[in-house]
mmCIF file of C-alpha atoms in Angstrom:
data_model
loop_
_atom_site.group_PDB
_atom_site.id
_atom_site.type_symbol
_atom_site.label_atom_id
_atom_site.label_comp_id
_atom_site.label_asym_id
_atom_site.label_seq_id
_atom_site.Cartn_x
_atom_site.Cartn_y
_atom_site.Cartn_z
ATOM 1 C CA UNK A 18 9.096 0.741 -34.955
ATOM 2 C CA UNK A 19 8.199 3.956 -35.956
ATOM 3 C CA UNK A 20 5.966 5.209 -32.851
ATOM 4 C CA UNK A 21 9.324 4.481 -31.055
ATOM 5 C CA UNK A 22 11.384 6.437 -32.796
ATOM 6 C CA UNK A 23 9.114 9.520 -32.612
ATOM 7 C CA UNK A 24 8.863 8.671 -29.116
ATOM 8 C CA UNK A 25 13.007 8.928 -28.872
ATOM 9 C CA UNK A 26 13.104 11.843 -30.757
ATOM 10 C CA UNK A 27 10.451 13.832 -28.367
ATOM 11 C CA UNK A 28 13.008 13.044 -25.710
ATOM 12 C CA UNK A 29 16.222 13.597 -27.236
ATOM 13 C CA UNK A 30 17.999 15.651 -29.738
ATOM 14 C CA UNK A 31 18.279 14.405 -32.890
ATOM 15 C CA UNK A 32 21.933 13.602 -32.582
ATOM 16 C CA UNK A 33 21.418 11.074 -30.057
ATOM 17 C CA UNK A 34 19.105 9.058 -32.592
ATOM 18 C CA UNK A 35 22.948 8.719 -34.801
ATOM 19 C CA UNK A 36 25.495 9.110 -32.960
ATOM 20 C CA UNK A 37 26.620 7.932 -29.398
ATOM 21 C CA UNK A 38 26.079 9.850 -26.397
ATOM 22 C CA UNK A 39 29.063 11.333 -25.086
ATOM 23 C CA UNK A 40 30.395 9.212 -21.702
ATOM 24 C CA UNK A 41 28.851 9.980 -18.361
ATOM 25 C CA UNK A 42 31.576 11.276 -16.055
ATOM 26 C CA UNK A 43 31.299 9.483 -13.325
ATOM 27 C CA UNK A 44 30.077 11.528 -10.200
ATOM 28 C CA UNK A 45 32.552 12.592 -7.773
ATOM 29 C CA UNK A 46 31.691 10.715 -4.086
ATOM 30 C CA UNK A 47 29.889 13.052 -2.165
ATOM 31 C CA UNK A 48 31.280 14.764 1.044
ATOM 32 C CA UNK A 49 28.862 13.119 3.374
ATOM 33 C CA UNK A 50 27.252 15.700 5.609
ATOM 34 C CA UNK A 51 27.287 13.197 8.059
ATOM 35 C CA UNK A 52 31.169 13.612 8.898
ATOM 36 C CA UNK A 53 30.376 15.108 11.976
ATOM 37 C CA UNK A 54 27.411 12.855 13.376
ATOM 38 C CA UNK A 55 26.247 14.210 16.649
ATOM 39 C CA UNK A 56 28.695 12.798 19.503
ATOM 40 C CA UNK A 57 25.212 10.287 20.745
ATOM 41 C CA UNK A 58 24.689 8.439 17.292
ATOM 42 C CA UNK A 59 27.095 5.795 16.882
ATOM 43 C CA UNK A 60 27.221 2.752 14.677
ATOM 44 C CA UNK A 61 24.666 0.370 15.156
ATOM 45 C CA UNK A 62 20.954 0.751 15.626
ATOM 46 C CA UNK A 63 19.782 4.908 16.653
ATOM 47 C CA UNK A 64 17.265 4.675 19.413
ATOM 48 C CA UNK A 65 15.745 7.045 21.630
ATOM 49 C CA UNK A 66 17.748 10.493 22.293
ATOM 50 C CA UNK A 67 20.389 9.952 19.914
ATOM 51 C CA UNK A 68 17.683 8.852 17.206
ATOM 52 C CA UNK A 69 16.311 12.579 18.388
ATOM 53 C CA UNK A 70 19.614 14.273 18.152
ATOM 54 C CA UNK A 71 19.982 12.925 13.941
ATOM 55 C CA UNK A 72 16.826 13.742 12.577
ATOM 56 C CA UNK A 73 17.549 17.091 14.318
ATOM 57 C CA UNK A 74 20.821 17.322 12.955
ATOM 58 C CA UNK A 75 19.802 16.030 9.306
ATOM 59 C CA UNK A 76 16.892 18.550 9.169
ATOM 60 C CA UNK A 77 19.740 21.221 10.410
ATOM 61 C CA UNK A 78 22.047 20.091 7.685
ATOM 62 C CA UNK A 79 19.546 19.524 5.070
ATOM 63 C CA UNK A 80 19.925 16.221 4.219
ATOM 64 C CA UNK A 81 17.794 13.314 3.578
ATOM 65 C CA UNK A 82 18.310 10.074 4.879
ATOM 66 C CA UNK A 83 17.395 7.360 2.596
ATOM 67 C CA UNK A 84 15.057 4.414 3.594
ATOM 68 C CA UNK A 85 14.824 1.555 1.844
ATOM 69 C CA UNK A 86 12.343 -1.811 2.651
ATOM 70 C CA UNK A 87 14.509 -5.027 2.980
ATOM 71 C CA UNK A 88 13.028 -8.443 2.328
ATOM 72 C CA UNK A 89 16.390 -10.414 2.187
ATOM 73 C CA UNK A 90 18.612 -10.656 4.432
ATOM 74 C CA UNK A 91 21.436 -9.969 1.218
ATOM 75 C CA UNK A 92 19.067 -6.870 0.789
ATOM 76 C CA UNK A 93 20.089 -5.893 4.411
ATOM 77 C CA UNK A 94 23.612 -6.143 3.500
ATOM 78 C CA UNK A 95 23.152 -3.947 0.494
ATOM 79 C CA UNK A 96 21.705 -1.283 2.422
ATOM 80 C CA UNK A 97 24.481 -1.322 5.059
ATOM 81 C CA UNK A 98 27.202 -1.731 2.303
ATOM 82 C CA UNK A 99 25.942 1.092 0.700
ATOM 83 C CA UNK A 100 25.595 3.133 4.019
ATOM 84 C CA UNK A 101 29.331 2.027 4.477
ATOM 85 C CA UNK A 102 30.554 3.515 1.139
ATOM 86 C CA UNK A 103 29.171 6.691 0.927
ATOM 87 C CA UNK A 104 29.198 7.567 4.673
ATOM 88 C CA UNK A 105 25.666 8.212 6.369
ATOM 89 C CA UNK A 106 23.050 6.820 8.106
ATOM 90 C CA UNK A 107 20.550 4.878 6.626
ATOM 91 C CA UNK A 108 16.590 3.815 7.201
ATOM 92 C CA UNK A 109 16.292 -0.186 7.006
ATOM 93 C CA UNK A 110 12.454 -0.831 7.289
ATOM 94 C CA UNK A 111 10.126 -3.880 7.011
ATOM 95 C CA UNK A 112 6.752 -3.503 5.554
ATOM 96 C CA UNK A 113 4.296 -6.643 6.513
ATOM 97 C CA UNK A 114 4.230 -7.770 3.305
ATOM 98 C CA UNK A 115 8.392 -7.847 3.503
ATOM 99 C CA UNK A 116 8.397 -9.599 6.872
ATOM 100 C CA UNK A 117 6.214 -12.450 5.961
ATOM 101 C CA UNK A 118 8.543 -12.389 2.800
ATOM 102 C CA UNK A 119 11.471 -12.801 5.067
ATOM 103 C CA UNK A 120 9.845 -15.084 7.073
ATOM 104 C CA UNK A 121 8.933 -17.784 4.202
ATOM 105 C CA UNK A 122 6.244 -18.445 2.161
ATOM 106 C CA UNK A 123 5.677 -22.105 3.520
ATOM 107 C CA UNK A 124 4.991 -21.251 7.105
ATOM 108 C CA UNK A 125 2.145 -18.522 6.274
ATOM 109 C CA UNK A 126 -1.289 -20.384 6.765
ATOM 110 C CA UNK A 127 -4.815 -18.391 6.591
ATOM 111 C CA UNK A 128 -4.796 -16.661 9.966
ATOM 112 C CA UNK A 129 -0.807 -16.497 10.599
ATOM 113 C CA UNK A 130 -0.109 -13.585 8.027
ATOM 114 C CA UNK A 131 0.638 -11.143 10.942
ATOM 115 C CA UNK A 132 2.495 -13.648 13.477
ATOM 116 C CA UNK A 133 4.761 -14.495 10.463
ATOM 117 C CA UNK A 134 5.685 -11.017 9.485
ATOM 118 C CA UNK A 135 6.612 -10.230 13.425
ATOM 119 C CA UNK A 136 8.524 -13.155 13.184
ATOM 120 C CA UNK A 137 10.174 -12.254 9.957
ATOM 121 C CA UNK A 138 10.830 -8.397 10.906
ATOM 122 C CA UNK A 139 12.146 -9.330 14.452
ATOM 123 C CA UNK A 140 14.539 -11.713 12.630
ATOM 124 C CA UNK A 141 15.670 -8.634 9.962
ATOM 125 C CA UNK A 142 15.721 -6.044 12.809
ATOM 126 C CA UNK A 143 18.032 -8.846 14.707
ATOM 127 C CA UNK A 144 20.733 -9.311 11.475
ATOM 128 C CA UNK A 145 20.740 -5.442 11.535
ATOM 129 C CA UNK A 146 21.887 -5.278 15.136
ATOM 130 C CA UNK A 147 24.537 -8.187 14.791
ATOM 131 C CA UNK A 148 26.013 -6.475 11.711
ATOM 132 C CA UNK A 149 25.549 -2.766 11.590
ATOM 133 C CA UNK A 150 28.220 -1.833 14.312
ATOM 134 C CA UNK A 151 30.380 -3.946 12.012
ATOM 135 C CA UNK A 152 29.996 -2.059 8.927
ATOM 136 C CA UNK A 153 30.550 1.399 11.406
ATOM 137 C CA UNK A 154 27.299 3.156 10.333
ATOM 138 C CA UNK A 155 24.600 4.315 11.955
ATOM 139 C CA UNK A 156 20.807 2.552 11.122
ATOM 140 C CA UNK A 157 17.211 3.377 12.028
ATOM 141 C CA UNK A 158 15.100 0.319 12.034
ATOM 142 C CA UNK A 159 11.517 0.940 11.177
ATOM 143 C CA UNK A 160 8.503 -0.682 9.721
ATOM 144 C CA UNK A 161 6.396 0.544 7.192
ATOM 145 C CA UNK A 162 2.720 1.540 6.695
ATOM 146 C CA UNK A 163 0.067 -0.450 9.054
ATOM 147 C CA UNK A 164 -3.442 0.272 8.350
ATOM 148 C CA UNK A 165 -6.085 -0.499 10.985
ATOM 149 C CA UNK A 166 -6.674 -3.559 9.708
ATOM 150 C CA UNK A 167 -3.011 -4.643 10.200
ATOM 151 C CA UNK A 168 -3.259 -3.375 14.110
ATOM 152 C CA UNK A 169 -2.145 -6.671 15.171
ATOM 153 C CA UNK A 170 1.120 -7.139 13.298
ATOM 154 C CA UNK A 171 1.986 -3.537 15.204
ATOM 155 C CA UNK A 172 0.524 -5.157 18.452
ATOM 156 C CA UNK A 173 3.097 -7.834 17.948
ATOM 157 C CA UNK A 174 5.935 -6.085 16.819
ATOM 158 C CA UNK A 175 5.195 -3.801 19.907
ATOM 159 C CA UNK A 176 5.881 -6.727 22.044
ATOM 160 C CA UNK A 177 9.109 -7.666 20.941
ATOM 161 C CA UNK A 178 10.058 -4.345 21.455
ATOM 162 C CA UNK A 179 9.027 -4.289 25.345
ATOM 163 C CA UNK A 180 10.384 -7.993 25.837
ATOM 164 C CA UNK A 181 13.661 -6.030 23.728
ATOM 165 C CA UNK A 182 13.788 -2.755 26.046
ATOM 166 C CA UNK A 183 13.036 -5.029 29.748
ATOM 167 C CA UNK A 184 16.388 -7.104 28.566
ATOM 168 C CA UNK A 185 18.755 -4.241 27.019
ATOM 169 C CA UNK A 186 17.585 -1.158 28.617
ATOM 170 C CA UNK A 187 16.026 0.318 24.587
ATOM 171 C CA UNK A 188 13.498 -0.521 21.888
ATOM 172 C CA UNK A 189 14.670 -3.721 19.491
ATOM 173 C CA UNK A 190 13.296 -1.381 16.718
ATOM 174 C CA UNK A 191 14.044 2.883 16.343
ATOM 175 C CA UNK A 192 10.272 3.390 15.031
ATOM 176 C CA UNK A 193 7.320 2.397 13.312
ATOM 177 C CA UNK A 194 4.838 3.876 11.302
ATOM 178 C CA UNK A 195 1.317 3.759 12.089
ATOM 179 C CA UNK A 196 -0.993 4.628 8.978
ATOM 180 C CA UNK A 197 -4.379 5.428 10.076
ATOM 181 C CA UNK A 198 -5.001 7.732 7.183
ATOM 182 C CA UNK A 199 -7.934 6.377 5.883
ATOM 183 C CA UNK A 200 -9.585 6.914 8.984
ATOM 184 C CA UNK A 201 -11.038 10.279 10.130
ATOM 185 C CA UNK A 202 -9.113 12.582 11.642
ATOM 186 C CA UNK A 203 -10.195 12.285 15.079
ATOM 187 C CA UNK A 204 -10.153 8.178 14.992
ATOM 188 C CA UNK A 205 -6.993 8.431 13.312
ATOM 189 C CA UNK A 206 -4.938 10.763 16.192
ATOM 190 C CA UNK A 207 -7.250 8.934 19.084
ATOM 191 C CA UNK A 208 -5.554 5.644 18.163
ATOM 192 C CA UNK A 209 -2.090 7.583 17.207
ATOM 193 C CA UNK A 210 -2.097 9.037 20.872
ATOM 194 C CA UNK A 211 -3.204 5.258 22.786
ATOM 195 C CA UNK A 212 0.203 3.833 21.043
ATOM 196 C CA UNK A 213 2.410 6.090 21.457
ATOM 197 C CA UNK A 214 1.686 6.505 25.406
ATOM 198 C CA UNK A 215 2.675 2.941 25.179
ATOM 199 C CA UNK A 216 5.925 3.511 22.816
ATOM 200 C CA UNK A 217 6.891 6.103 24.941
ATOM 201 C CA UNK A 218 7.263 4.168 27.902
ATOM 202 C CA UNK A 219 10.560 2.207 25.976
ATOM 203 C CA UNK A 220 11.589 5.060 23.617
ATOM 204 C CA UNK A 221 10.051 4.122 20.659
ATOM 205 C CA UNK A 222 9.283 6.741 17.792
ATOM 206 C CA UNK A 223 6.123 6.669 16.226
ATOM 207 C CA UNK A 224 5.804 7.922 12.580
ATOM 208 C CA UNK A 225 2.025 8.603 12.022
ATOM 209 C CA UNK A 226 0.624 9.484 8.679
ATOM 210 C CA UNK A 227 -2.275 12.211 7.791
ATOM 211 C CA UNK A 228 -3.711 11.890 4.224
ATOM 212 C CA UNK A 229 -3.462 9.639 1.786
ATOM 213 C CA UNK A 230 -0.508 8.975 -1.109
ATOM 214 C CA UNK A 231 -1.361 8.081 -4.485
ATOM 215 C CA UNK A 232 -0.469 4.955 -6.284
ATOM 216 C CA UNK A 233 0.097 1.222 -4.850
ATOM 217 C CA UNK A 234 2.144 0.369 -2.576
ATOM 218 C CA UNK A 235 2.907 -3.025 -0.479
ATOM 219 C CA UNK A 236 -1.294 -4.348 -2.149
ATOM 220 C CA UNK A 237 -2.834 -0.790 -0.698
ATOM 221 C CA UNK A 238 -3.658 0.435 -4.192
ATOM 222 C CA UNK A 239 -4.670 4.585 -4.070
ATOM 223 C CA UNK A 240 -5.468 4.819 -7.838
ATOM 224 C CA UNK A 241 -8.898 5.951 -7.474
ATOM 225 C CA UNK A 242 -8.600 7.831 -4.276
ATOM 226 C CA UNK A 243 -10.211 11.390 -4.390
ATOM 227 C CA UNK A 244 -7.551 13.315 -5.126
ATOM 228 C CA UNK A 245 -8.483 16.175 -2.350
ATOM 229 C CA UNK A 246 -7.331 13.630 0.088
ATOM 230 C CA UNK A 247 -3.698 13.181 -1.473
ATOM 231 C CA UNK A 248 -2.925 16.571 0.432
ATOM 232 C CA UNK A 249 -2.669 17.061 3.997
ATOM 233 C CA UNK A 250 -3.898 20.680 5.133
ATOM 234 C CA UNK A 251 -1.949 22.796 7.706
ATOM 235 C CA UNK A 252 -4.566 22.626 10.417
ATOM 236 C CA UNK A 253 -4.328 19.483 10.175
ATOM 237 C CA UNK A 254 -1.209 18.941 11.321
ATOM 238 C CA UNK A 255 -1.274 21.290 13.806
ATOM 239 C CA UNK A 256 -4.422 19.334 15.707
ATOM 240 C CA UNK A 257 -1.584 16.094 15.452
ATOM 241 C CA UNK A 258 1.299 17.879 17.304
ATOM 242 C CA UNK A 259 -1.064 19.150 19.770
ATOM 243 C CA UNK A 260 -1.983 15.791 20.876
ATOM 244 C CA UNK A 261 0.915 13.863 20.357
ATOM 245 C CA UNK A 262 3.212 16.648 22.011
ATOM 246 C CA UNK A 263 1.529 16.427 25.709
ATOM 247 C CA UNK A 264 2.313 12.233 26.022
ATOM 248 C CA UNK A 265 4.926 12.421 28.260
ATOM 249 C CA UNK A 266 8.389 11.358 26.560
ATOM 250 C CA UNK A 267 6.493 11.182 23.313
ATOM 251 C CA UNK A 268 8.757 10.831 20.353
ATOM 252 C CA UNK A 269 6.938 11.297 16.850
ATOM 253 C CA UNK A 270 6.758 12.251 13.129
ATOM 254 C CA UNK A 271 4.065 13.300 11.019
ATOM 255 C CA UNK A 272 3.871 12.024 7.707
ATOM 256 C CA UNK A 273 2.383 14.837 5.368
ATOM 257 C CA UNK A 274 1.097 13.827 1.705
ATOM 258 C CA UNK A 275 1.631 15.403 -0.938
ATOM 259 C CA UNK A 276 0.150 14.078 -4.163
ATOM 260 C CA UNK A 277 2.364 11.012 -4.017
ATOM 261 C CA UNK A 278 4.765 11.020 -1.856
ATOM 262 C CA UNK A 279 5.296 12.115 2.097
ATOM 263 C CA UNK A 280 7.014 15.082 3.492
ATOM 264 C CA UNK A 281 7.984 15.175 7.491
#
């Protein structure tokens, strides 16, 4: 009992050990800086030019747009809720963890792990397009990190996509992200480069990632990593847009680390 209140008392002033807190005022709702989307981004899933024309604008405006991983399909209707009330865009992204999640723990048998999460994203990325022109906000779908290891869940989700784009002219998905960071760098951009000249044929973005971010995340645990690698270098971003940039109709993002946590 004691340790915890010396540990209060290093955080607060002494006051707040005897007395209560004064109320929080609640915050004001924010003027969304998304008032005045650009004309091509309307509700419903951002694909393509218009998915272009936002990140341009929300880099122009300085804001962020938030992302968050669903693995419920009430968790999808949080995010758009949410996205409803405060008035922006929002990320909704499956990791492969959260689409196997989605899919069911019953059907996932030794050797099904990435066929399930396809299944599972495809059927989140499907509730987003029923619902989000309904709640009138815009929505990037994306996925989250795939290691090398994990190239066939991509391969898969890559699929649906084309079967998506040859049936409704664009990409069932906005983007996914491709995480070959623990590779070297020239493995890492070779691969980066054979997908998106694929993903570029049907107007998919490809987030890639350079260096690594600290911590765990979706079972990829970083505790240990040398921490030299937890910061991308300049150059090394540079030899990324260079490639990337001459695919023809290319559409990327480099994800930057930075200790841990990503900056595009």
């Amino acid at each position: 009992m004691n340790s915890l209140v010396v540990a209060l008392a290093l955080v607060a002033p002494a006051v707040g050990l005897v007395a209560p807190a004064a109320p929080v005022r609640s915050a004001a709702p924010l003027k969304a800086a998304t008032i005045s989307l650009p004309t091509s981004v309307k509700p419903g899933v951002v694909t393509g030019e218009a998915l272009m024309d936002l990140l341009a604008y929300a880099k122009e405006k300085g804001f962020a747009i938030p992302a968050v991983n669903a693995v419920s399909s009430c968790g999808i209707n949080a995010c758009l809720e949410a996205a409803a009330k405060f008035g922006g865009p929002m990320i909704v992204q499956f990791s492969r963890g959260g689409g196997q999640f989605i899919a069911g723990k019953s059907i996932i048998k030794k050797g099904t792990e990435d066929t399930a999460s396809v299944a599972g994203c495809v059927a989140g990325a499907l509730q987003v397009r029923q619902l989000a022109e309904l709640y009138g906000v815009p929505v990037i779908l994306h996925t989250d990190h795939c290691m090398r290891d994990w190239l066939p869940w991509f391969d898969g989700l890559l699929e649906e996509n084309e079967k998506y784009y040859a049936a409704n002219g664009e990409p069932l998905f906005s983007s996914h992200m491709l995480d070959l960071s623990e590779d070297t760098l020239e493995d890492n951009i070779g691969t980066c480069v054979e997908y998106l000249e694929r993903m570029s044929k049907i107007d998919l973005l490809l987030e890639m990632e350079l260096g690594i971010t600290g911590g765990e995340e979706d079972g990829v645990d970083n505790s240990d990593v040398d921490s030299s690698k937890l910061y991308t270098q300049p150059e090394e971003v540079w030899e990324v847009y260079e490639a990337l940039s001459k695919v023809p109709n290319g559409k990327f993002t480099v994800a930057a680390a930075f200790g841990n946590v990503h900056g595009v």
